[in-house]
C-alpha positions as a printed Julia matrix, in Angstrom:
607×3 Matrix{Float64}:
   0.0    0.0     0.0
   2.83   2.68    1.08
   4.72   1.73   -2.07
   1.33   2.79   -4.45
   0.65   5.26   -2.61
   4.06   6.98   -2.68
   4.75   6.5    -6.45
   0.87   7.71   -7.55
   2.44  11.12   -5.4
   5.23  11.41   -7.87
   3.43  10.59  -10.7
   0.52  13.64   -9.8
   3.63  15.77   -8.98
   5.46  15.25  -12.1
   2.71  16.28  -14.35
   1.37  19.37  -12.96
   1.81  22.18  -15.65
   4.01  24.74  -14.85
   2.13  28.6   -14.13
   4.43  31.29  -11.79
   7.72  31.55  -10.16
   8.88  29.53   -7.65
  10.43  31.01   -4.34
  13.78  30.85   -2.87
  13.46  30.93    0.75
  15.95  32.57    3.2
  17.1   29.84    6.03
  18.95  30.27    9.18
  18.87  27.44   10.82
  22.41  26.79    9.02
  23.89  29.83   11.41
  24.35  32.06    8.43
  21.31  33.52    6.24
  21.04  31.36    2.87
  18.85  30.67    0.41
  17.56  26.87   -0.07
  18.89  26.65   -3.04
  22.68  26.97   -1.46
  21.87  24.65    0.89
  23.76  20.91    0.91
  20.78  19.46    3.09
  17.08  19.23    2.96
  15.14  21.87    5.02
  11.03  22.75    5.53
   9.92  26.08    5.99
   6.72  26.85    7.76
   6.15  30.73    7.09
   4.31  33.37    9.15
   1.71  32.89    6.17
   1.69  28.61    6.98
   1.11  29.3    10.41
  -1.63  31.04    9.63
  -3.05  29.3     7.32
  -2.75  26.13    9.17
  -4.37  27.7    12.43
  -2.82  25.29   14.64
  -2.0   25.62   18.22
  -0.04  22.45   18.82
   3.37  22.78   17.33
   3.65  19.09   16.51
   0.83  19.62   14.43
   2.68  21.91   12.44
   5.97  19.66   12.37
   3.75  16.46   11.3
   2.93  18.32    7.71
   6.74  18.42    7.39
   8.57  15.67    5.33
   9.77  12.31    7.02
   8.73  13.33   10.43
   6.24  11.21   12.48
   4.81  11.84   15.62
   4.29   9.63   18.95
   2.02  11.16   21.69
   0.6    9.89   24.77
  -2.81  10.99   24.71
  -4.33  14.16   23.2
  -2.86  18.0    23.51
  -0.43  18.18   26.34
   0.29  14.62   26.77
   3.63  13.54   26.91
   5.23  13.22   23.0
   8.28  12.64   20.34
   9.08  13.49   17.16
  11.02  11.73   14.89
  13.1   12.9    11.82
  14.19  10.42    9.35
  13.27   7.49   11.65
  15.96   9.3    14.2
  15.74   8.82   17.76
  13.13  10.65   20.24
  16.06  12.57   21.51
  17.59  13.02   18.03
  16.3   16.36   17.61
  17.38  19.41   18.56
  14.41  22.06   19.79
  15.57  25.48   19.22
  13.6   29.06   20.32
  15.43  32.27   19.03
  18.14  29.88   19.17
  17.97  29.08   22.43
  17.6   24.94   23.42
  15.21  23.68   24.9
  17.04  20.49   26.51
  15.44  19.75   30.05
  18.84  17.92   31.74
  15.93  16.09   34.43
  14.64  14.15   31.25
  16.23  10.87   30.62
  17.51  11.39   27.52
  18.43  14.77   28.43
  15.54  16.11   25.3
  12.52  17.77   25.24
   8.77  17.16   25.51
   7.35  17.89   22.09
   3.83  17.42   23.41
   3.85  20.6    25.83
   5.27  22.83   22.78
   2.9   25.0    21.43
   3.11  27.6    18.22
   2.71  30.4    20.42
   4.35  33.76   19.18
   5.84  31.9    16.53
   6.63  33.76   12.72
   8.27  31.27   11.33
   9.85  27.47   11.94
  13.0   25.77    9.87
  13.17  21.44   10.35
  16.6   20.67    8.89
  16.49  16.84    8.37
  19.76  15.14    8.89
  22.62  16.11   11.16
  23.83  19.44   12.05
  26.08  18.73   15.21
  28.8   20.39   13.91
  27.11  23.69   14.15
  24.76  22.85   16.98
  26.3   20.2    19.07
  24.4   17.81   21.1
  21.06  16.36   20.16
  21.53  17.59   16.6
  21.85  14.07   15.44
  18.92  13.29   13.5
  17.71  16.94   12.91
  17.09  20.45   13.99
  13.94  22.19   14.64
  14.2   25.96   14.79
  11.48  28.68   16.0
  11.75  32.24   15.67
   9.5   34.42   17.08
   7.65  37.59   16.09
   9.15  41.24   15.86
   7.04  44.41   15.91
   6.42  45.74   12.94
   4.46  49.1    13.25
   5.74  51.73   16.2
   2.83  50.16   17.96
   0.57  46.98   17.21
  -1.9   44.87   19.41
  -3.67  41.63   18.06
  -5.56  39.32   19.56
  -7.36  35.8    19.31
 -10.06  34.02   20.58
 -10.95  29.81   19.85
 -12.13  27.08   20.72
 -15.9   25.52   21.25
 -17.25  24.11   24.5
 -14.52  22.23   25.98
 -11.12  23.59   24.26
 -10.43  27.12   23.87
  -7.41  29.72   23.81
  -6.97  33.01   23.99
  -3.57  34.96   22.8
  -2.43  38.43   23.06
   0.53  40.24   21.64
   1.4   44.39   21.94
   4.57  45.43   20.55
   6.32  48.47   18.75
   9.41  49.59   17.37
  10.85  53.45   17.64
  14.45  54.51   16.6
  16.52  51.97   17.15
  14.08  50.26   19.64
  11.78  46.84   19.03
   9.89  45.3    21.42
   7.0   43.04   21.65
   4.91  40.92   24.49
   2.97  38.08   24.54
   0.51  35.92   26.3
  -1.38  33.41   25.56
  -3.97  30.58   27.86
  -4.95  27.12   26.54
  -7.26  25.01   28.11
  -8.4   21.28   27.04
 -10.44  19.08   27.9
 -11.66  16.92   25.69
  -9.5   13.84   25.66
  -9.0   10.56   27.48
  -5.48   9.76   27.45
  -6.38   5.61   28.15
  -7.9    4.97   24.27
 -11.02   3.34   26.08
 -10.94   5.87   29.21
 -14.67   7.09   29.79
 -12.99  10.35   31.81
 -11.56  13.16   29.6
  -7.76  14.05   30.77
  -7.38  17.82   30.79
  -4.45  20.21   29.7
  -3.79  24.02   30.77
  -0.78  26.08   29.46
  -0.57  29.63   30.26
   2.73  31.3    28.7
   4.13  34.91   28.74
   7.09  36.1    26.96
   8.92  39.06   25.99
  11.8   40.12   23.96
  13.41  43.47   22.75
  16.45  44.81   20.7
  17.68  48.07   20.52
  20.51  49.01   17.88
  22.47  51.84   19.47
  23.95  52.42   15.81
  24.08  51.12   12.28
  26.47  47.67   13.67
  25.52  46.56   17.01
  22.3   45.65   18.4
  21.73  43.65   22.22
  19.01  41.47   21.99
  17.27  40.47   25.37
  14.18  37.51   25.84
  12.56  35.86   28.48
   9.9   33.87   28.59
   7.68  31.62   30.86
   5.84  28.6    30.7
   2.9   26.85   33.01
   1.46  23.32   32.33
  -0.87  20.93   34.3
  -1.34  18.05   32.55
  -4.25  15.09   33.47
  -2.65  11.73   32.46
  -3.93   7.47   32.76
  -1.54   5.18   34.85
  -2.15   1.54   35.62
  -4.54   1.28   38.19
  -4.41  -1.44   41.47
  -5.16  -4.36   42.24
  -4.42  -5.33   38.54
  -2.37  -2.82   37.17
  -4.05  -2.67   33.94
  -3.64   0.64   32.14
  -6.74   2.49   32.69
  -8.14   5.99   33.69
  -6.8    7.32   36.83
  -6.69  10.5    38.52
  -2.4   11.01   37.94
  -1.36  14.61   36.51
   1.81  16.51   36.27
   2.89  20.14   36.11
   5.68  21.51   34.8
   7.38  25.3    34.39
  10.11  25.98   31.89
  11.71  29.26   32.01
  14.0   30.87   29.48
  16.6   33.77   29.25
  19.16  35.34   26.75
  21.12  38.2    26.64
  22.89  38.42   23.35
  25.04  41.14   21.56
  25.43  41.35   17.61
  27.97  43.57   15.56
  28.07  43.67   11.83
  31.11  44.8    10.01
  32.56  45.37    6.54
  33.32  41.51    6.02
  30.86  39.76    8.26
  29.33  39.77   12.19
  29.83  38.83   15.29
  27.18  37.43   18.24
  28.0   36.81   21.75
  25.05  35.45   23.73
  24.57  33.5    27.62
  21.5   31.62   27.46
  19.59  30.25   30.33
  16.96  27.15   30.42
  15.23  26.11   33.33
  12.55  23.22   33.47
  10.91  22.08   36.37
   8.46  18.86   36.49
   6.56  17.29   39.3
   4.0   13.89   38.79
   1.39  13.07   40.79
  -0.81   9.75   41.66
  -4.72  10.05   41.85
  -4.16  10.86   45.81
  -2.46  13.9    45.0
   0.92  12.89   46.41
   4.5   13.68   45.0
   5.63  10.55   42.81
   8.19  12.11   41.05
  10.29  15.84   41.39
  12.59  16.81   38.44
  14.64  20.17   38.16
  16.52  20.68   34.7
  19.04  23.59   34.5
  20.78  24.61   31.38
  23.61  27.49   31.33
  25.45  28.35   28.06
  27.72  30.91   26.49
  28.0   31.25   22.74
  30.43  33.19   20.95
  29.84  33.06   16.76
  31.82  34.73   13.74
  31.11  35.09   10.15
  33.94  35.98    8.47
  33.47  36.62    4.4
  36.8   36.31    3.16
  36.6   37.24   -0.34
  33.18  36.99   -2.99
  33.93  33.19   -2.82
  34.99  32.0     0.85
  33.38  32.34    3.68
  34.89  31.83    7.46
  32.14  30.52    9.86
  33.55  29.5    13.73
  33.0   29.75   17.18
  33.17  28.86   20.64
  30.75  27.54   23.25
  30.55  26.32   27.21
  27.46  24.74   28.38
  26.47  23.81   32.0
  23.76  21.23   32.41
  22.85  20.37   36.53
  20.02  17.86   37.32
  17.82  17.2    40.4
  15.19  14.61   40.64
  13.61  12.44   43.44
  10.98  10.24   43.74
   9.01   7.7    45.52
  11.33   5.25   45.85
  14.6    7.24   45.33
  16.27  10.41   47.61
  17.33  13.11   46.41
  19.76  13.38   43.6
  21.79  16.06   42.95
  24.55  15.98   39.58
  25.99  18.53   36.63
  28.37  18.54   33.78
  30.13  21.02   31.75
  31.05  20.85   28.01
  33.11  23.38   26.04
  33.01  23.26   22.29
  34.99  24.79   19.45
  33.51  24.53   15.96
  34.19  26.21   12.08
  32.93  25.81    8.89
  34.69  27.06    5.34
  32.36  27.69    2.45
  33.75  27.95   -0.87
  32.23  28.8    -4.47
  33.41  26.64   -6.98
  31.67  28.21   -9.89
  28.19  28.17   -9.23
  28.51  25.29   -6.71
  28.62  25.51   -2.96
  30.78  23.53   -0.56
  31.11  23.61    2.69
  33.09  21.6     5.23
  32.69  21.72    8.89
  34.63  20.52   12.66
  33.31  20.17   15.98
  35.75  19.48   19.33
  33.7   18.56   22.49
  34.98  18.28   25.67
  33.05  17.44   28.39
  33.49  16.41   32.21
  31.64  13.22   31.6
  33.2   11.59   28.96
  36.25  13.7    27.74
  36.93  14.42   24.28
  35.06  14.32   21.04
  35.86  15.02   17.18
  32.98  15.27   14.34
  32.75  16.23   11.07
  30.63  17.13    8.13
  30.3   18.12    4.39
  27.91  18.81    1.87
  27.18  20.72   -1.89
  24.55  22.17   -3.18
  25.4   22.71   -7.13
  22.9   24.37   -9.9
  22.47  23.43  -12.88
  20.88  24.74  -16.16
  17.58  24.23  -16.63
  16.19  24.73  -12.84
  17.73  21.73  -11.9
  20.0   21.74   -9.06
  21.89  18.63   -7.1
  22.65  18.6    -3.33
  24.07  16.19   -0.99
  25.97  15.94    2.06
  27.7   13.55    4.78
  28.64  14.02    8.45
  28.21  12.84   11.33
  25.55  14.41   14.49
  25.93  13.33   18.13
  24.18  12.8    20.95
  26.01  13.63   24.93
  24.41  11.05   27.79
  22.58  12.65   29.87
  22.72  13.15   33.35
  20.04  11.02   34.26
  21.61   8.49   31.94
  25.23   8.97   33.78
  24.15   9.21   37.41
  20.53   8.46   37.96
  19.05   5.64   39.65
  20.24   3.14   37.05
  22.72   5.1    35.52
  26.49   4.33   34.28
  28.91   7.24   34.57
  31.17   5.42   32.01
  28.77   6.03   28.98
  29.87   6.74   25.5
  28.02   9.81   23.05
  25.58   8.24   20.4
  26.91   8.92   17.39
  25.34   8.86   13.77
  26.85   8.55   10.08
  24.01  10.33    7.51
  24.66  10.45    3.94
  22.04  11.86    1.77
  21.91  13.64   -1.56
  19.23  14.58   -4.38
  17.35  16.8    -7.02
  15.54  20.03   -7.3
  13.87  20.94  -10.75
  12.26  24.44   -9.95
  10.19  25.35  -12.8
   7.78  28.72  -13.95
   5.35  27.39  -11.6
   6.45  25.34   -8.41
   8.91  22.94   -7.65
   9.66  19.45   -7.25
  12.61  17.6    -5.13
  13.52  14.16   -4.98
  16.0   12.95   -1.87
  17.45   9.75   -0.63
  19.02   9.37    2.89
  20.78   6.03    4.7
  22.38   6.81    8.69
  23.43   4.41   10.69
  23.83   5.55   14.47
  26.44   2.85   16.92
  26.65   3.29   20.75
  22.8    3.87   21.41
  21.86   4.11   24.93
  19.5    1.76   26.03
  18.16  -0.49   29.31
  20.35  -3.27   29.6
  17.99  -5.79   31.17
  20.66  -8.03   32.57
  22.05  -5.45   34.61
  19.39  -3.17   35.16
  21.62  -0.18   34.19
  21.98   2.13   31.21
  24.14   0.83   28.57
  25.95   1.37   24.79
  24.54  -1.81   23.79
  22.39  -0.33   20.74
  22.87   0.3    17.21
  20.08   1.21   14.32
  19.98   1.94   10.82
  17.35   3.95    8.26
  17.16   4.82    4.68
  14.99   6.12    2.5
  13.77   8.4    -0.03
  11.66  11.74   -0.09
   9.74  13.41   -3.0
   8.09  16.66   -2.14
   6.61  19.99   -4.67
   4.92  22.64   -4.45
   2.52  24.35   -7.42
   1.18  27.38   -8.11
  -2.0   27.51  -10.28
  -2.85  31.06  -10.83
  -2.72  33.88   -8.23
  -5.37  32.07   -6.13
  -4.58  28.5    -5.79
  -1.49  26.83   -4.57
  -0.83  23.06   -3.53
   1.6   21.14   -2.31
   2.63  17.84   -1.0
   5.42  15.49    0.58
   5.6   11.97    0.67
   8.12   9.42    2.39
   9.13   5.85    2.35
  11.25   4.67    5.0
  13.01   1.24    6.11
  14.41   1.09    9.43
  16.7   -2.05   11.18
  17.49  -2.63   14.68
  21.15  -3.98   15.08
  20.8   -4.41   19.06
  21.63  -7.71   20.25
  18.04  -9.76   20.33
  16.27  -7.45   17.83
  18.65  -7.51   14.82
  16.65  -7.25   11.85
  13.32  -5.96   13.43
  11.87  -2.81   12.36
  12.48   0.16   15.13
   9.48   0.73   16.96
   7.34   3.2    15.93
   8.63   4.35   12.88
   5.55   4.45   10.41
   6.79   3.03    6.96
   4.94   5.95    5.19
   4.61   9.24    5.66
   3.11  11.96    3.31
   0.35  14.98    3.3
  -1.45  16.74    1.03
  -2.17  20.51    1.05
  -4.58  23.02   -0.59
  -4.85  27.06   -0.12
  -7.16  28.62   -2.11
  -7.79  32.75   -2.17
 -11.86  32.33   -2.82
 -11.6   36.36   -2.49
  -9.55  39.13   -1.21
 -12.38  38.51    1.77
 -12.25  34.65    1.71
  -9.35  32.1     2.17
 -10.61  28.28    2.08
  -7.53  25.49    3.16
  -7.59  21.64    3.3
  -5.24  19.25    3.99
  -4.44  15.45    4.94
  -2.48  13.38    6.57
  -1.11  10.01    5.98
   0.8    7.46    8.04
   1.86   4.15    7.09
   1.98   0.73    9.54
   4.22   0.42   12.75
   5.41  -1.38   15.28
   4.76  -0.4    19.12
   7.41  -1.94   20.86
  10.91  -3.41   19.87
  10.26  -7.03   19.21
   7.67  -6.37   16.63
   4.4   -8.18   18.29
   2.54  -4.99   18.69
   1.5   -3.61   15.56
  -0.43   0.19   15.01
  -2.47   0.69   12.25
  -1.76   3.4     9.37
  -4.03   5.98    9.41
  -5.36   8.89    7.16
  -6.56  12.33    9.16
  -8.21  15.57    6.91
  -8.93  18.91    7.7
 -10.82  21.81    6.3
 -10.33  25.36    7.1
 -11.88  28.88    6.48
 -10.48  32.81    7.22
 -12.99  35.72    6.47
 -11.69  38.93    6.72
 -14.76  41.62    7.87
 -12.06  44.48    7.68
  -9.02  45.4     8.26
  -8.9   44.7    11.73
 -10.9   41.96   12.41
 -11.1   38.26   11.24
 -12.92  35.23   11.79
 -11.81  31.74   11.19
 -12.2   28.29   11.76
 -11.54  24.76   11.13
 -12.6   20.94   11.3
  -9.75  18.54   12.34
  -9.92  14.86   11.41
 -13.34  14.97    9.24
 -13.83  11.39    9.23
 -13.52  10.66   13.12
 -10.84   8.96   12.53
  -9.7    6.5    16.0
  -5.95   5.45   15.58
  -3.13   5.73   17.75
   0.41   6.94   18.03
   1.41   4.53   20.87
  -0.39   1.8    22.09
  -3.42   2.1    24.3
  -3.11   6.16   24.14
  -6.3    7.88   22.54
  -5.97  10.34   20.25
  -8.52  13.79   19.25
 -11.65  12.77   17.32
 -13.31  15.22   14.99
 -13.04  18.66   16.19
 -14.45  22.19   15.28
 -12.38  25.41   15.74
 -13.96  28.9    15.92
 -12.05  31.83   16.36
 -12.12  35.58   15.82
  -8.24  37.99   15.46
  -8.68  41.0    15.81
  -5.6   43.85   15.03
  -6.53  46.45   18.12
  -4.12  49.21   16.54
C-alpha cells in the first residue's frame, strides 16, 4: 500500500503544468542567512503565512505536515510526546527558540517534551532533516527544529485571538512596537483542554492548561551593534492514565503533572565590513513534578541549562566564507521520587567549531569541525560536508555527509540506574538529491541512509543504562509545491522509510514506531480578497509499538478543512474541522488520540 501510494504522489507531482515563479526561501537554521537553493541538506519552511493558514495551536501539528517526520504522543494536547526525523531517535532532535535549546537535563535522555510545545508567538519554523552537530552540538543528530519568534512591525501593534468551542479554547495576546533603534514586543497566551482521554477506552476526559508569557526586545544603538534580550515563561498541568491497582491494567486514573520551563538570553550582535559577530549567555530552566490520583509527590525533576555562545562570520573574499565559534554549556540535574532520595549531579562541556564555504563556480561547498569536551566523557571530534550545485535548466543537485551526536545525559550517567562510564551516540548520515524548480512550483527528490552505533539503552541483565544499541534507516523523499494562478497553490510530501534494529536480540526488526509511510497533502485557495478556504491530509503508514515487533499500530489517514474571512481590516474570523472522518488510531499503544473537532475563532488587530 505505502509503495502505491508513494509512487501515484510522484506521478501527480510530475505532471502538474508549470504557471508562476517559484520562491527561494531565506534559512537560518544553518547559522548564516542562505537561500535553499545553497543549501547541501534538505530543510522545511513553515512561514508566518503557513502558520496562519494552518491555524494550529499544537506545534507538533505543524511539524507532522513536514517531510519524514512522524509523531508519537501519549494521549491528546499536552500529553507527553516525540518526534522523529528520518526514523531518528526521540532525543535526536534538537528544539531550538530564538536559538535558544530547549534540553530539560531532568529528562532521561536529556531532550525535550514535544507534546507541551505550542506555536505560540511563533513567525516562522525551519526542520533541517539530517545532522547538524557540527554547528549545533548535542542532540543535533537526526535533525534540527528551529522557531523564531515575532518582531514588531508598526511603532505600535496589538492583536488578539479568541478559539475554541465548549470544551477547548485559547486566547492569545501580543502588543509590541518599534521606535528609533528600539523593538519590542509581548505576549501571552492561555490554553485550556479538555476533551481527551489519554487511556484509548478511558470514559474520563484528561485535561491540559498552558498559560505562557514572553517578551523580547532589541535596541541598535547604531548602524552595527544591536543587544538582543528575551525571556519567557511557561505553566502546564497536565491530566494523564496510569495503571490502576489491584491489577495494574492501564486504565483511567486520577495522575497529573505540572511543569514550568523558564528561558533567558542576553545576546550582543555587531556587523562589520566583512561579516558579524554574536556573543550570547543563554539560560533554560525546566521544572516537572507527577502526581498519583491521591495527590501525592511521585516524582520531582529540576533541569538547569547554562550556556555561552560566541559566533563569527567571516566573508573572506566573494567566494569564501569563514564561519567558527566557541561555546561552554552547564547542564545540573535534580530529581527524586518515591522510591529514590534526592539526587543532585551537573556537567560542563566546552566546544569549538568552524565551517569554510567555498564557491566553486556556481557550486557551494562547505566543510565543517566540531571538538567537544566534556566532564563526563572527555573528548570528542565530528565532522561534516555537503554541496549544493545548480544546474541549467532549474535543476539543481545537493548532498551531504557528516556525522551528528548525541552527549548522555545526566540522568543516563548518574541516575538511579545510571552508568557514569557512557559513550556519546553517534550517527553517520549520507544523503543527496534533485531540485527541478520550474515557472510554476517545484519538485525535489532525496534519498538518505544513517546508521547511528553506541545507542543508549536499558540493559535488562544489569538493570543499568548501557551502549549496547545500534540502528539503521534509509529512505527516499519526494516533495513539490505548485502554483495555479494567483489564487490557488498546492503542495505535497511523501516518504518511504526502512528502518533495522542492530541491538543484540532485535537484529533485523523494524524500530518501533517508525511508520513506513509518511506523506500529506495541502490546498490554499484565495476564494476572495475577503475569503481564504484550506484543506489538507495526513497520511501514516503501519508500525510497530514496541521493539520485538508483536505490537503492531495501524496506518491511518486524518483531513482537515479550514476557512479565514476577513470583515475588515482589523478583524477576522476563522475556523476549522480537524480529522473529518472521526478517525480513532493511535500513536502509541493504548493512548487515545482527538476525534473530529471544530475550531472557531475571531483575530482581531486592536491598533
Amino acid at each position: 500500500m505505502s509503495k502505491s501510494l508513494f509512487l501515484s504522489a510522484a506521478a501527480a507531482a510530475l505532471v502538474l503544468p508549470a504557471l508562476a515563479h517559484a520562491e527561494d526561501v531565506v534559512v537560518t537554521v544553518t547559522r548564516e542567512p542562505l537561500p535553499v537553493s545553497r543549501v547541501g541538506q534538505a530543510v522545511d519552511v513553515i512561514t508566518e503565512t503557513d502558520i496562519r493558514n494552518y491555524q494550529s495551536l499544537d506545534l507538533t501539528d505543524l511539524l507532522a505536515r513536514t517531510t519524514s517526520l512522524s509523531l508519537v504522543s501519549n494521549g491528546g494536547p499536552g500529553a507527553s510526546g516525540s518526534t522523529s526525523i528520518r526514523g531518528a531517535g526521540a532525543d535526536h532532535t534538537l528544539y531550538m527558540i530564538d536559538g535558544i535549546a530547549l534540553n530539560d537535563p531532568s529528562q532521561v535522555g536529556g531532550g525535550v517534551d514535544a507534546g507541551l510545545l505550542s506555536v505560540g508567538d511563533a513567525a516562522r519554523i525551519e526542520v533541517l532533516r539530517g545532522p547538524l552537530s557540527t554547528l549545533w552540538g548535542s542532540g543535533a543528530l537526526g535533525g534540527v527544529v528551529s522557531i523564531t519568534t515575532r518582531q514588531a512591525r508598526a511603532p505600535l501593534e496589538g492583536d488578539l485571538s479568541l478559539e475554541g468551542l465548549d470544551q477547548y479554547g485559547s486566547a492569545r495576546l501580543g502588543l509590541g512596537g518599534k521606535s528609533g533603534g528600539l523593538n519590542w514586543r509581548l505576549f501571552a497566551s492561555a490554553y485550556n483542554d479538555r476533551g481527551v482521554s489519554a487511556y484509548d477506552q478511558g470514559t474520563e476526559r484528561d485535561g491540559f492548561t498552558q498559560t505562557q508569557l514572553s517578551g523580547k526586545a532589541s535596541y541598535a544603538f547604531d548602524a552595527h551593534t544591536t543587544l538582543n534580550v528575551l525571556a519567557a515563561h511557561t505553566h502546564n498541568r497536565t491530566d494523564t492514565d496510569g495503571f490502576v491497582p489491584p491489577s495494574y491494567a492501564f486504565g483511567d486514573d486520577g495522575e497529573y503533572s505540572k511543569s514550568d520551563t523558564t528561558l533567558g538570553a542576553l545576546g550582543l550582535t555587531n556587523t562589520f565590513a566583512h561579516g558579524s559577530q554574536n556573543l550570547s549567555v543563554n539560560l533554560t530552566e525546566t521544572s516537572r513534578d507527577l502526581y498519583d490520583d491521591t495527590g501525592a509527590s511521585t516524582f520531582t525533576g529540576r533541569g538547569r541549562l547554562l550556556a555561552a555562545d560566541y559566533h563569527l562570520l567571516y566573508r573572506l573574499s566573494d567566494t569564501t566564507r569563514f564561519l567558527a565559534g566557541a561555546k561552554w554549556e552547564r547542564d545540573d540535574m535534580r530529581t527524586a521520587s518515591t522510591y529514590s532520595p534526592l539526587s543532585a549531579h551537573d556537567m560542563t562541556v566546552s566546544s569549538l567549531y568552524g565551517q569554510v564555504a567555498q564557491a566553486i563556480g556556481a557550486a557551494d561547498l562547505t566543510v565543517s569541525a566540531r571538538h567537544d569536551d566534556a566532564s563526563s566523557f572527555g573528548g570528542l571530534d565530528i565532522a561534516q560536508a555537503s554541496l549544493s550545485l545548480p544546474l541549467s535548466g532549474g535543476w539543481r543537485l545537493h548532498a551531504s555527509a557528516g556525522q551528528g551526536i548525541k552527549i548522555p545525559s545526566l540522568y543516563q550517567l548518574y541516575g538511579d540506574y545510571g552508568t557514569a562510564t557512557l559513550k556519546p551516540e553517534k550517527g553517520l548520515n549520507i544523503d543527496g538529491g534533485a531540485d527541478f524548480t520550474y515557472s510554476a512550483g517545484q519538485v525535489s527528490l532525496s534519498l538518505f541512509t544513517r546508521t547511528v552505533r553506541d545507542l543508549i539503552d536499558f540493559d535488562n541483565s544489569t538493570f543499568t543504562y548501557a551502549n549496547i544499541a545500534r540502528a539503521k534507516a534509509q529512505g527516499v523523499e519526494l516533495e513539490w509545491r505548485q502554483q495555479v494562478g494567483d489564487a490557488l497553490a498546492l503542495s505535497g510530501n511523501a516518504s518511504s522509510l526502512s528502518t533495522r534494529n542492530e541491538s543484540a536480540g532485535y537484529v533485523g526488526n523494524h524500530l518501533a514506531r517508525r511508520p513506513d509511510f509518511l506523506a500529506n497533502f495541502n490546498v490554499e485557495y484565495a476564494a476572495s480578497q475577503k475569503i481564504h478556504l484550506g484543506g489538507g491530509i495526513r497520511l501514516s503508514g503501519e508500525s510497530f509499538d514496541n521493539a520485538a515487533n508483536s505490537t503492531r499500530l495501524k496506518g491511518y489517514a486524518i483531513a482537515d478543512i479550514r476557512v479565514r474571512y476577513a470583515v475588515n481590516e482589523h478583524i477576522e474570523l476563522y475556523g476549522r474541522l480537524d480529522n473529518i472522518t472521526d478517525t480513532r488510531y493511535e500513536t502509541a499503544d493504548g493512548y487515545g488520540q482527538p476525534g473530529r473537532r471544530l475550531w472557531l475563532g475571531v483575530h482581531t488587530r486592536m491598533f
